Coordinates of C-alpha atoms and ligand atoms in Angstrom, one line a residue:
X1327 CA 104.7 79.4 128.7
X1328 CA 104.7 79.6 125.1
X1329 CA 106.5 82.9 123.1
X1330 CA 105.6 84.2 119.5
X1331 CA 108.4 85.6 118.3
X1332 CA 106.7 87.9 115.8
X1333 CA 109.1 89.4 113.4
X1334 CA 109.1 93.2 112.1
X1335 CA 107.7 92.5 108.9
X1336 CA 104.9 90.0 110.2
X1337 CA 102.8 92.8 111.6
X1338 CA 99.4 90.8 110.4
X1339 CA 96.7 90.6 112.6
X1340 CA 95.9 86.9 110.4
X1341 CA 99.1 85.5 111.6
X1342 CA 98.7 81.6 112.1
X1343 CA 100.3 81.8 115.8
X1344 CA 97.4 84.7 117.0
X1345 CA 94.2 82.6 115.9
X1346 CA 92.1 82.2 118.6
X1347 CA 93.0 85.1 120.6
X1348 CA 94.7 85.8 123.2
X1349 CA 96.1 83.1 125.8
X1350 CA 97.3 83.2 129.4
X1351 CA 100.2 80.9 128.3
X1352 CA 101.4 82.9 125.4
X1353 CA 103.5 85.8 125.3
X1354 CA 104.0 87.9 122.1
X1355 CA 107.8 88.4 121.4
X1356 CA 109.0 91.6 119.8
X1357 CA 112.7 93.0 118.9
X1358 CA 113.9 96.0 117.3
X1359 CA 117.1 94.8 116.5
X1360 CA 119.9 97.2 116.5
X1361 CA 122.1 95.6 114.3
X1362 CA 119.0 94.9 111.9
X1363 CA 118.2 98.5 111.5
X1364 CA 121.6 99.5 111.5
X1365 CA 122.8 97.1 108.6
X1366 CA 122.5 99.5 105.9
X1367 CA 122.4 103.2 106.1
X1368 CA 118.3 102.8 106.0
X1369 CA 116.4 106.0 104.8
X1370 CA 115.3 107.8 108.2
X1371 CA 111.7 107.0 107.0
X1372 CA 111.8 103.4 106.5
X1373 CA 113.3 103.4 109.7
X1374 CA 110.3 105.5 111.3
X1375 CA 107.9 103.3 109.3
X1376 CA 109.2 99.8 111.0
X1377 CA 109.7 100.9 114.3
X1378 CA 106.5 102.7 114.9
X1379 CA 104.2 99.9 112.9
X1380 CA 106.0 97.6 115.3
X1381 CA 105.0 99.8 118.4
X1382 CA 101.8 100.2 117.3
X1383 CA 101.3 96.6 116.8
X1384 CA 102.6 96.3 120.3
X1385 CA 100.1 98.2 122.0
X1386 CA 97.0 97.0 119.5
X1387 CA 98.3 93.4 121.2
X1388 CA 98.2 94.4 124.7
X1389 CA 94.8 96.6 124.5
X1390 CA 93.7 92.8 122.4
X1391 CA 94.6 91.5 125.9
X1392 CA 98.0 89.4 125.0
X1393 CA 101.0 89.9 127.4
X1394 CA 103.7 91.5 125.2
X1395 CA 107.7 91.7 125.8
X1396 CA 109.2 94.2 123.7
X1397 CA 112.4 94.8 123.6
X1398 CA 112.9 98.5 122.2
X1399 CA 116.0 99.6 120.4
X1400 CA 117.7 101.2 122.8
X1401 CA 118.2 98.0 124.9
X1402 CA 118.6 95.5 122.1
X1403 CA 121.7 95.2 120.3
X1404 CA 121.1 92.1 118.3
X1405 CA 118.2 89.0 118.3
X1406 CA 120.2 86.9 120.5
X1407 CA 121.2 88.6 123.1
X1408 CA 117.5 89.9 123.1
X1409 CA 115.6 86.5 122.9
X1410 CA 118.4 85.1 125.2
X1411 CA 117.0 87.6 128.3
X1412 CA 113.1 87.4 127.2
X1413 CA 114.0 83.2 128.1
X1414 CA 115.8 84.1 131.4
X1415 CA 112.2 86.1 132.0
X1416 CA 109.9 83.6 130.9
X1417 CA 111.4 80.3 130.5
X1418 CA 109.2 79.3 127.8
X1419 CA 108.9 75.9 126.8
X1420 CA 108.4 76.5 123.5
X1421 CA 109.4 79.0 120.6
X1422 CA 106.9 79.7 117.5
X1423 CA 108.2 81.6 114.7
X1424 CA 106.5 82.0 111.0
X1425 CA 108.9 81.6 108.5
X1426 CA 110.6 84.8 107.9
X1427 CA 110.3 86.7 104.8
X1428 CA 114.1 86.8 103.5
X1429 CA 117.1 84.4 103.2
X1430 CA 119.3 86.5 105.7
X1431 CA 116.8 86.4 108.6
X1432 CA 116.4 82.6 107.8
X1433 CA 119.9 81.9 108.0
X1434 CA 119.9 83.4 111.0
X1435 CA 117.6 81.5 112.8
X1436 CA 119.5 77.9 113.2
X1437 CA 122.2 79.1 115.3
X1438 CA 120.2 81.6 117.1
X1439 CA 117.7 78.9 118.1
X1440 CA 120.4 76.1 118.8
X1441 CA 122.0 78.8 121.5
X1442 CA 118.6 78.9 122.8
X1443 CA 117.8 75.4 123.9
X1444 CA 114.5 76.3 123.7
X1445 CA 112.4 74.0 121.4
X1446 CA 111.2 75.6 118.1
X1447 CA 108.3 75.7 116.0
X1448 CA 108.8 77.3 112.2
X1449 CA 104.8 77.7 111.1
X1450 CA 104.5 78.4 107.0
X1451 CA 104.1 82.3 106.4
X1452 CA 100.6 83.4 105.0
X1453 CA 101.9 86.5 103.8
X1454 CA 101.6 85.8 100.1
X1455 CA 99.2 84.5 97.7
X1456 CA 101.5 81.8 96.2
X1457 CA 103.4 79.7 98.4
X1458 CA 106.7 79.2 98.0
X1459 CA 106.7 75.7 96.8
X1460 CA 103.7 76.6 95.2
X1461 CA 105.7 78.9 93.1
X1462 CA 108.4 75.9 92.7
X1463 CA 106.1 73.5 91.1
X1464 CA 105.1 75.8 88.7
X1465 CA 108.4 77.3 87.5
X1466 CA 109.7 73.3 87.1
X1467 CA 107.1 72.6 84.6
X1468 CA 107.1 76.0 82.4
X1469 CA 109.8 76.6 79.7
X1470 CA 110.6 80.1 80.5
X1471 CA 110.0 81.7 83.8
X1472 CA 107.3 84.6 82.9
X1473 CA 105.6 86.6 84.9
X1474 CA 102.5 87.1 82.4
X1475 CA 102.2 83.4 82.8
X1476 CA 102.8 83.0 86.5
X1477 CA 99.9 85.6 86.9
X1478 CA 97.1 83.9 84.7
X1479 CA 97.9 81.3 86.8
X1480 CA 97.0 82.9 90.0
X1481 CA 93.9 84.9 87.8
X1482 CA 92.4 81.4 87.4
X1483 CA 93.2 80.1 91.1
X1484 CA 91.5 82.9 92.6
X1485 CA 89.2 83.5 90.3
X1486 CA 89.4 87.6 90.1
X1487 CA 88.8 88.9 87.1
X1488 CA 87.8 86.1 85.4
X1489 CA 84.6 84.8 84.0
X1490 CA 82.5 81.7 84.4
X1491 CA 83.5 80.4 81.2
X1492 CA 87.6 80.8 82.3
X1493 CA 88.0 83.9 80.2
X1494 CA 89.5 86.8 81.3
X1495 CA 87.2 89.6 82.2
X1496 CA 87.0 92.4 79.4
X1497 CA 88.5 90.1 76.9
X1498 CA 92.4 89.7 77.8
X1499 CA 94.7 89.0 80.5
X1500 CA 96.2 92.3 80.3
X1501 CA 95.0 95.6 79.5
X1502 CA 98.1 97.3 78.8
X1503 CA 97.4 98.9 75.5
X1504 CA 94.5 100.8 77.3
X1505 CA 97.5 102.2 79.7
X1506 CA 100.9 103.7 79.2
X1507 CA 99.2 107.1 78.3
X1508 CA 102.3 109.6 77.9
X1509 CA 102.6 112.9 79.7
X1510 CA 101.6 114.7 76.6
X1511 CA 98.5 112.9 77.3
X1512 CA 98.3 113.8 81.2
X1513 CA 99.1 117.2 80.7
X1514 CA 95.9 117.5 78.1
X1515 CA 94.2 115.4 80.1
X1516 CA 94.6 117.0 83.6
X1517 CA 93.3 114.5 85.4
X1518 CA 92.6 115.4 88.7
X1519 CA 94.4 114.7 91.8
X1520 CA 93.5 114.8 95.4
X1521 CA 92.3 118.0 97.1
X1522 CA 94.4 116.9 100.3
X1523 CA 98.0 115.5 100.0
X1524 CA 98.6 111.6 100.3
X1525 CA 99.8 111.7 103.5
X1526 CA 99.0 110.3 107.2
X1527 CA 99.5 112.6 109.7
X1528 CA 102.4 111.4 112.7
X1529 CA 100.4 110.5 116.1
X1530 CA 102.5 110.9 119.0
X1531 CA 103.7 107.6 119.0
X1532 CA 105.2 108.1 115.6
X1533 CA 106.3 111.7 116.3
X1534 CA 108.4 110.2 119.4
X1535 CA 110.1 107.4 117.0
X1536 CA 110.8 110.5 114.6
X1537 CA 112.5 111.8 117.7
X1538 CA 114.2 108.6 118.1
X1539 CA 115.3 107.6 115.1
X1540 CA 116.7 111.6 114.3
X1541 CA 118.8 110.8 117.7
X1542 CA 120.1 107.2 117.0
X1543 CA 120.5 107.5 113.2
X1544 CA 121.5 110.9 112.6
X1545 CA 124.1 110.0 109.5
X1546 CA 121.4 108.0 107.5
X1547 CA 120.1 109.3 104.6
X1548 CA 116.7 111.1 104.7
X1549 CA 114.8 113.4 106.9
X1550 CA 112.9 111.3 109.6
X1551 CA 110.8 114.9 109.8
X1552 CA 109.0 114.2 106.6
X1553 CA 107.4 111.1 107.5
X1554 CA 103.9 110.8 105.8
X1555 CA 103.1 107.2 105.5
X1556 CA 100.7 104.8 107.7
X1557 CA 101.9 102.8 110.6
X1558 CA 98.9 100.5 112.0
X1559 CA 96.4 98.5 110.6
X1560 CA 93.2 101.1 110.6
X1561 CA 95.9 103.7 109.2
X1562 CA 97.1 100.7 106.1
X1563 CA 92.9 100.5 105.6
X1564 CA 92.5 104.4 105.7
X1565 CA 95.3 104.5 103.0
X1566 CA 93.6 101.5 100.8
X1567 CA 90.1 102.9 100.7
X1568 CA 91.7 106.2 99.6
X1569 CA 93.5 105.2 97.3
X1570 CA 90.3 102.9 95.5
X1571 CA 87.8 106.4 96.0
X1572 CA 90.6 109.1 94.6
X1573 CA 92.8 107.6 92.6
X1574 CA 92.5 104.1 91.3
X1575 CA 90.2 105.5 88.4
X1576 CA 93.5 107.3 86.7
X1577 CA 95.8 104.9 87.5
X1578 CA 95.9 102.5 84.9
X1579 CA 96.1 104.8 82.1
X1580 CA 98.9 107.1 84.0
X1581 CA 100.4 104.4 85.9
X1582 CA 104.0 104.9 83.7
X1583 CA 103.4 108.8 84.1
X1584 CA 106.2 111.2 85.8
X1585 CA 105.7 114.7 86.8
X1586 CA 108.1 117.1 88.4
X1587 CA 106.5 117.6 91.9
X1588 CA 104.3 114.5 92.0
X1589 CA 105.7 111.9 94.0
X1590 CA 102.3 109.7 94.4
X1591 CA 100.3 110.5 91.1
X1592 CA 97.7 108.0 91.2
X1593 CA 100.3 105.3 92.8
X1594 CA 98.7 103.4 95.7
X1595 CA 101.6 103.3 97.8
X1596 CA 100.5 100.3 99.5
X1597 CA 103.9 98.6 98.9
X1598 CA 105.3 100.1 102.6
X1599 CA 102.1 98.9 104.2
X1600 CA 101.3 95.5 102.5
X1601 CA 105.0 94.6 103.0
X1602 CA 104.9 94.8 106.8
X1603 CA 101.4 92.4 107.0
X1604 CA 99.9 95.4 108.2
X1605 CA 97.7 94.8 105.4
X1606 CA 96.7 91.8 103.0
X1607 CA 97.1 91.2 99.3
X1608 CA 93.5 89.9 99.7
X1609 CA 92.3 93.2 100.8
X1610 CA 93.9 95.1 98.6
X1611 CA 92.9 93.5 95.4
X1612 CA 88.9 92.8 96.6
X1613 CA 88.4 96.5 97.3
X1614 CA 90.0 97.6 93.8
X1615 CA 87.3 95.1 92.5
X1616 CA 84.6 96.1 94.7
X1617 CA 85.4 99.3 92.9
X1618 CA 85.0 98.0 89.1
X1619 CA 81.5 96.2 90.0
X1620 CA 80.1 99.4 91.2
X1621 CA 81.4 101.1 88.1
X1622 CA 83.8 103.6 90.5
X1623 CA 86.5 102.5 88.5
X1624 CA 87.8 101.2 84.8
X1625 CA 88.6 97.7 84.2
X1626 CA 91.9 99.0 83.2
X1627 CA 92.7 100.3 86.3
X1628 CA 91.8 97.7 88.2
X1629 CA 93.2 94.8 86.5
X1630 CA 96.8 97.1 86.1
X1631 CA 96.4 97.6 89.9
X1632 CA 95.4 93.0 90.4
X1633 CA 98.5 92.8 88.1
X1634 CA 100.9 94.2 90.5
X1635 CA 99.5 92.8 93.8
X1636 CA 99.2 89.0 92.4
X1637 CA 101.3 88.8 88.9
X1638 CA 104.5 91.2 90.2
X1639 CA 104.4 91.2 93.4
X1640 CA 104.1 87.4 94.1
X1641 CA 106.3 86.4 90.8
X1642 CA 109.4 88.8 92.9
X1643 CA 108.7 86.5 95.6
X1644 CA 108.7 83.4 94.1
X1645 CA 112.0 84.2 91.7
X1646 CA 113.7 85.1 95.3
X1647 CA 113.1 82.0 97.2
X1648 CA 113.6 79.6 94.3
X1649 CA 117.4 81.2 93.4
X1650 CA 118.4 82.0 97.1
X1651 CA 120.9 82.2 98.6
X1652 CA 122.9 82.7 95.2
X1653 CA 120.8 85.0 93.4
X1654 CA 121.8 88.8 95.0
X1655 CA 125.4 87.8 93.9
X1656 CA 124.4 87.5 90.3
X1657 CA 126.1 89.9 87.9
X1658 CA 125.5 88.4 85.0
X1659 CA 126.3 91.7 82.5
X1660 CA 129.9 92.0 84.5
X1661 CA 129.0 95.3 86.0
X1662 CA 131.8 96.9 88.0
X1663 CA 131.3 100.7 88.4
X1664 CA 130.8 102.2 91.7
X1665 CA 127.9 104.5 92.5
X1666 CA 128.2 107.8 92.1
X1667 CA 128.9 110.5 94.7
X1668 CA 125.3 112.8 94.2
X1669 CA 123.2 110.0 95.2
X1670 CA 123.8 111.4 98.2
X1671 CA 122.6 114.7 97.7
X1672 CA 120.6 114.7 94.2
X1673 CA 123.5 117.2 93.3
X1674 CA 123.7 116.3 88.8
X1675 CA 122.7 117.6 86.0
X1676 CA 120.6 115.4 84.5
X1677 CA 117.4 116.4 85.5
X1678 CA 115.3 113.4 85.4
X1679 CA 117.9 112.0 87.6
X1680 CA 118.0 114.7 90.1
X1681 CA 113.9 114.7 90.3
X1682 CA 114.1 111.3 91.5
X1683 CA 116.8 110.9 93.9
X1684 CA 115.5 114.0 95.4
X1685 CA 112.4 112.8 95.6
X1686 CA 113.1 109.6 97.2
X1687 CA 115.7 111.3 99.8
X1688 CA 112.5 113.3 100.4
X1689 CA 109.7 110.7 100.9
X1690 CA 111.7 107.2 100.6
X1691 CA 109.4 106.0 97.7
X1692 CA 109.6 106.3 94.0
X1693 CA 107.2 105.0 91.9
X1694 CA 108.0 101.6 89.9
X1695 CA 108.5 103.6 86.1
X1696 CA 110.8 105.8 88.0
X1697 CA 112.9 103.0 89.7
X1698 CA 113.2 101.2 86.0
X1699 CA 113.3 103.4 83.5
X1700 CA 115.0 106.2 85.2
X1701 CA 117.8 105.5 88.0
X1702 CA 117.0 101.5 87.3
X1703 CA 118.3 102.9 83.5
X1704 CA 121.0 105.1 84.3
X1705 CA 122.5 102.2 86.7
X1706 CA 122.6 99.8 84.2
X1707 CA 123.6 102.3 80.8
X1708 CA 126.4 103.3 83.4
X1709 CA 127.7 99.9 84.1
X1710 CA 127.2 99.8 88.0
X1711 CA 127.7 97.0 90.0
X1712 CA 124.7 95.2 90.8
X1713 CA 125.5 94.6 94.1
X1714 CA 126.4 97.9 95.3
X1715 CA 123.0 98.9 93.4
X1716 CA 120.8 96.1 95.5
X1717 CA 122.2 97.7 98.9
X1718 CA 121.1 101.1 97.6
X1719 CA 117.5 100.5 96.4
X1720 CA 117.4 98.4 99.8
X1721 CA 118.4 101.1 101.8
X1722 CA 116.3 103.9 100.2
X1723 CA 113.5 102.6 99.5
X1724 CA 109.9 102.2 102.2
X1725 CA 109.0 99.1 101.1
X1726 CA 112.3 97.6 100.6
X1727 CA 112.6 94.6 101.8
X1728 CA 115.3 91.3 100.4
X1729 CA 112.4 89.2 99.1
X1730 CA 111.4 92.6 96.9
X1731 CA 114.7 94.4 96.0
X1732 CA 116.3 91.4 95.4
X1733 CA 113.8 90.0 92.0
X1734 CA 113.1 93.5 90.9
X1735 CA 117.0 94.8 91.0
X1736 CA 119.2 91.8 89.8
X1737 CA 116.6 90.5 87.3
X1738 CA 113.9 93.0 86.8
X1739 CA 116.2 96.5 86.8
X1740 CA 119.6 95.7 85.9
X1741 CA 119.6 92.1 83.5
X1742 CA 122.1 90.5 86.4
X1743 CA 120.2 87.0 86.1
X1744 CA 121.1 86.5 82.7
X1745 CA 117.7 87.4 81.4
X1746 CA 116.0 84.6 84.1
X1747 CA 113.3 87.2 85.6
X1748 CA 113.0 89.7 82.3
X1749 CA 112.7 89.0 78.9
X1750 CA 114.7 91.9 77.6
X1751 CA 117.6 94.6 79.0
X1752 CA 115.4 97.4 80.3
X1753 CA 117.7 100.4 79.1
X1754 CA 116.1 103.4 77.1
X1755 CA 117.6 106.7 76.1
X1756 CA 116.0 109.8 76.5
X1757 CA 113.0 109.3 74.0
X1758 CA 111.0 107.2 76.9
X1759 CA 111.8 109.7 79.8
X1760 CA 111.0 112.6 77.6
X1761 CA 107.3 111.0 76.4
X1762 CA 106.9 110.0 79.9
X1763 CA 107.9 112.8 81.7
X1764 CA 108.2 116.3 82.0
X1765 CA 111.9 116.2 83.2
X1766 CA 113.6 117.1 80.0
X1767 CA 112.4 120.5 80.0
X1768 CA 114.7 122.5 81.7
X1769 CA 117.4 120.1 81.7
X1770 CA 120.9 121.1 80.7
X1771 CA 121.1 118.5 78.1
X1772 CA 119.5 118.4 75.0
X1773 CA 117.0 115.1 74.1
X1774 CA 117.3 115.2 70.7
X1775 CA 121.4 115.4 70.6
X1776 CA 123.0 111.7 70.5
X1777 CA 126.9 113.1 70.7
X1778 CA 128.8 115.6 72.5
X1779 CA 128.8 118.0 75.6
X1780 CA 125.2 118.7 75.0
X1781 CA 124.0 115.2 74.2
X1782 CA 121.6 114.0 76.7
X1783 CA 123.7 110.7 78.1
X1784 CA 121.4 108.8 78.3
X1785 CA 121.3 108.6 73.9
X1786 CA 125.3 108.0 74.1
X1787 CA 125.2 105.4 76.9
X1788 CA 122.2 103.5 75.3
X1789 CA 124.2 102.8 72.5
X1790 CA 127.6 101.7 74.3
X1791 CA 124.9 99.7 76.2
X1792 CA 124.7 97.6 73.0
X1793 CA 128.6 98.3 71.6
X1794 CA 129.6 96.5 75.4
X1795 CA 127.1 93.8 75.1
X1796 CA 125.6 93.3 71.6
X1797 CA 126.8 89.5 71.4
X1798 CA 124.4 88.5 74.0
X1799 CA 121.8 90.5 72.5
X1800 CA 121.9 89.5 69.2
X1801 CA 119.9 86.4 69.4
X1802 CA 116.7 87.9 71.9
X1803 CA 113.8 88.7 69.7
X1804 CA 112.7 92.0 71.7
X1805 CA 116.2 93.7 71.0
X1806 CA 118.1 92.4 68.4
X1807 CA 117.3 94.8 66.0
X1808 CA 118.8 97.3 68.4
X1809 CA 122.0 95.2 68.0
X1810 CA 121.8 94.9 64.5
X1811 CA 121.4 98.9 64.2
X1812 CA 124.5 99.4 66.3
X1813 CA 126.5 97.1 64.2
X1814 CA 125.0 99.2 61.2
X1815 CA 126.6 102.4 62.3
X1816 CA 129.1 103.7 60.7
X1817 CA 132.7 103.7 62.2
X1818 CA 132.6 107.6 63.1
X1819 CA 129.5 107.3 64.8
X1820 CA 130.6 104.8 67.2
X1821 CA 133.7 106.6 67.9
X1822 CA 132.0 109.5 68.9
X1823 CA 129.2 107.3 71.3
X1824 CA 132.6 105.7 72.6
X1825 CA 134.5 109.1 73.5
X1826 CA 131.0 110.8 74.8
X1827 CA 130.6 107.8 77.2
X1828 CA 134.1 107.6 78.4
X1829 CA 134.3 111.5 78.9
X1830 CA 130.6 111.0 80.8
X1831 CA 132.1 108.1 82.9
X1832 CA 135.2 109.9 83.9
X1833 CA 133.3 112.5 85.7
X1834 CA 131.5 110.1 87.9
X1835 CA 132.3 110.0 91.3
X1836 CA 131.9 107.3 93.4
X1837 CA 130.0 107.3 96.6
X1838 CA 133.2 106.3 98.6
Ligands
SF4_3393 FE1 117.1 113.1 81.6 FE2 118.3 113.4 79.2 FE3 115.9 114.4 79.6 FE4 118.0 115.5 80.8 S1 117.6 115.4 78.6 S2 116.0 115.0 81.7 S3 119.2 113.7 81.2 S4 116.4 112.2 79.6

């Protein structure tokens, strides 16, 4: 007997060990590891999300005709002590696993399968675009690690979105300048959103994990009640194809856009889906270009949406894998601060803050502008520890996952690499949250005040941002003339940025 360990992030129906179909020698291998899900405080809705996609994908294997042993939550404390009874069952002679998606679960592996005794096959993942030495190869021959360049590459390998001739379709690699519209422009605009929310509704199968997962998790964060998102394969394809006929058309142009209320916008959301193999990269980006070449939607659109499926997406995972295991310890700005105590609750008075936290304590899922350029921002400007940071966004977040938090926190969010992933310190003050957004209306601070107990803090902390860490600045074509403007100030004015930050600082709590 052979067993396929499938993992809970492996949920593909493509996966290398499934090819051919089922076998009476084969037995599928599934765990819902207690002390996985239990590592971090997990948002109740991620939790949801990964144990009904894996229940689902249990019962799609069985009806496909596979024999399955699952071992469910309640009876499975740990990997081992799971795989060691499913080997007492079966006996297997032989243990196939494709590689797992993160460095912990990796780790893991060689002393799990050397208590085992059981011999082992790793088969390579076919979860990504870019292979992982694929990836290496390339980032030992470039001089600087950038994702614009890692994605032309993968424009000209798989040939989307570009022409006979090599040349990018429309005329450049990236349409950004079309994009970025502010919400000046969206609120003109109105462009129209869905008739029907974004939402899946919960079969029973999900609604009995929301049962479960209120019962076993009641501390974590979240409401498993409010789950919305897809958990199977036909709901992943329901979910693409929507997104392509509703809302691919506007999202280019308001894919930076934040509006009080508005959690999806014209976001795909595939992220939670696409993450867990339930659906492919492949997929994803020849439907948004079936899309273009029937004229349903904007070149701008598309090639935004192609950016982030094989230019982001596959650049995260390619940073992770070739600076593991080091590279979630990296701090490189010396970032100390603890997180602050209303993350818990949303509970603080700067609005743009409040909208998002609540939102993603609400639905598990911000959209990437609000993840950078507001709480990614405010982590940074207010000096808090990467690490503690990392566990957060890996917690909260649907489509967290190691491989995804860890690129897009320590390089992308918070500078932590030294500058390896981003080519400048992501910090704004309120000027980009106010063009972008609607949140500064009705906030208690003011936008337009720099100092003082009205100031919105983001101004002040922008600027101690560069007082702290102007030195390492000073030499980076994208900011330097930020640092040269702080050193400009005059004496008074710094002293004022100073006191405002410290006063702001001592009235964080941390989380505790
Ligand atoms: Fe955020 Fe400042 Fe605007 Fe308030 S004023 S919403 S704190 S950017």
């Amino acid at each position: 007997m052979e067993t396929i360990w499938i993992l809970e992030d492996q949920l593909s129906p493509a996966h290398p060990a499934l090819t051919g179909g089922p076998r009476p020698d084969a037995v599928i291998l599934l765990i819902e590891s207690r002390k996985r899900f239990a590592h971090l405080p997990y948002h109740q809705q991620r939790l949801v999300l990964i144990l009904s996609a894996l229940r689902h994908f249990a019962v799609e294997l069985r009806v496909a005709g596979w024999k399955v042993d699952h071992h469910e939550l309640e009876a499975a404390p740990d990997f081992l002590t799971a795989l060691q009874r499913h080997v007492a069952a079966y006996q297997p002679t032989r243990l196939v696993v494709m590689e797992p998606n993160d460095w912990p679960m990796t780790e893991a592996l060689g002393p799990i399968f050397e208590r085992l005794a059981v011999p082992t096959e790793l088969v390579p993942t076919n979860l990504f675009l870019c292979g992982r030495e694929e990836f290496r190869l390339w980032a030992k021959g470039g001089k600087r690690l950038l994702m614009e360049n890692h994605y032309r590459r993968m424009r000209v390998k798989t040939g989307w979105l570009v022409g006979p001739d090599g040349a990018p379709e429309g005329g450049a690699w990236n349409l950004d300048a079309e994009n970025r519209r502010t919400f000046t422009d969206f609120a003109r605009g109105k462009p129209p959103r869905p008739a029907d929310p974004v939402r899946e509704e919960p079969d029973a199968l999900t609604r009995d994990i929301i049962a479960l997962v209120e019962r076993e998790f009641p501390n974590h964060p979240g409401r498993a009640a409010g789950f919305w998102l897809p958990v199977d394969r036909a709901g992943a394809r329901r979910w693409l194809a929507r997104f392509v006929a509703e809302r691919l058309v506007h999202f280019g142009p308001f894919e930076d856009t934040m509006a009080t209320g508005e959690p999806v916008l014209f976001h795909s959301v595939l992220s939670p889906v696409l993450n867990l193999g339930l659906i492919s990269p492949a997929e994803c980006v020849e439907a948004a270009l079936a899309a273009y070449r029937s004229g349903a939607a904007p070149l701008n659109s598309v090639e935004g949406f192609v950016r982030q499926i094989i230019g982001w997406r596959e650049f995260v995972n390619g940073i992770y894998w070739l600076r593991m295991p080091g590279y979630v310890t990296e701090n490189g700005l010396g970032a100390s601060r603890p997180l602050p105590a209303w993350l818990q609750t949303g509970e603080t008075d700067l609005r743009c803050v409040r909208e998002c936290v609540q939102q993603v304590l609400g639905t598990s899922f911000n959209h990437h502008i609000q993840r950078l350029m507001v709480l990614g921002n405010f982590f940074m400007l207010a000096d808090i520890a990467p690490g503690e940071v990392l566990a957060w966004f890996n917690a909260m977040y649907c489509d967290a996952h190691d491989w995804v938090m860890a690129a897009n926190v320590i390089g992308m969010i918070l500078h932590a690499d030294g500058g390896l992933m981003a080519t400048k310190p992501y910090v704004a003050g309120s000027g980009y949250i106010e063009r972008m957004s609607d949140y500064c209306e009705g906030c208690r601070y003011d936008p337009a005040v720099k100092t003082g107990p009205t100031a919105c803090p983001f101004n002040y902390l922008y600027w101690s941002f560069y007082d702290r860490h102007g030195p390492r600045f000073a030499k980076n074509p994208r900011v330097a003339m930020m640092v040269r403007s702080w050193a400009k100030r005059s004496e008074a004015d710094k002293a004022a940025v100073r006191a405002s930050t410290q006063e702001f600082l001592a009235r964080a709590v941390p989380l505790g």
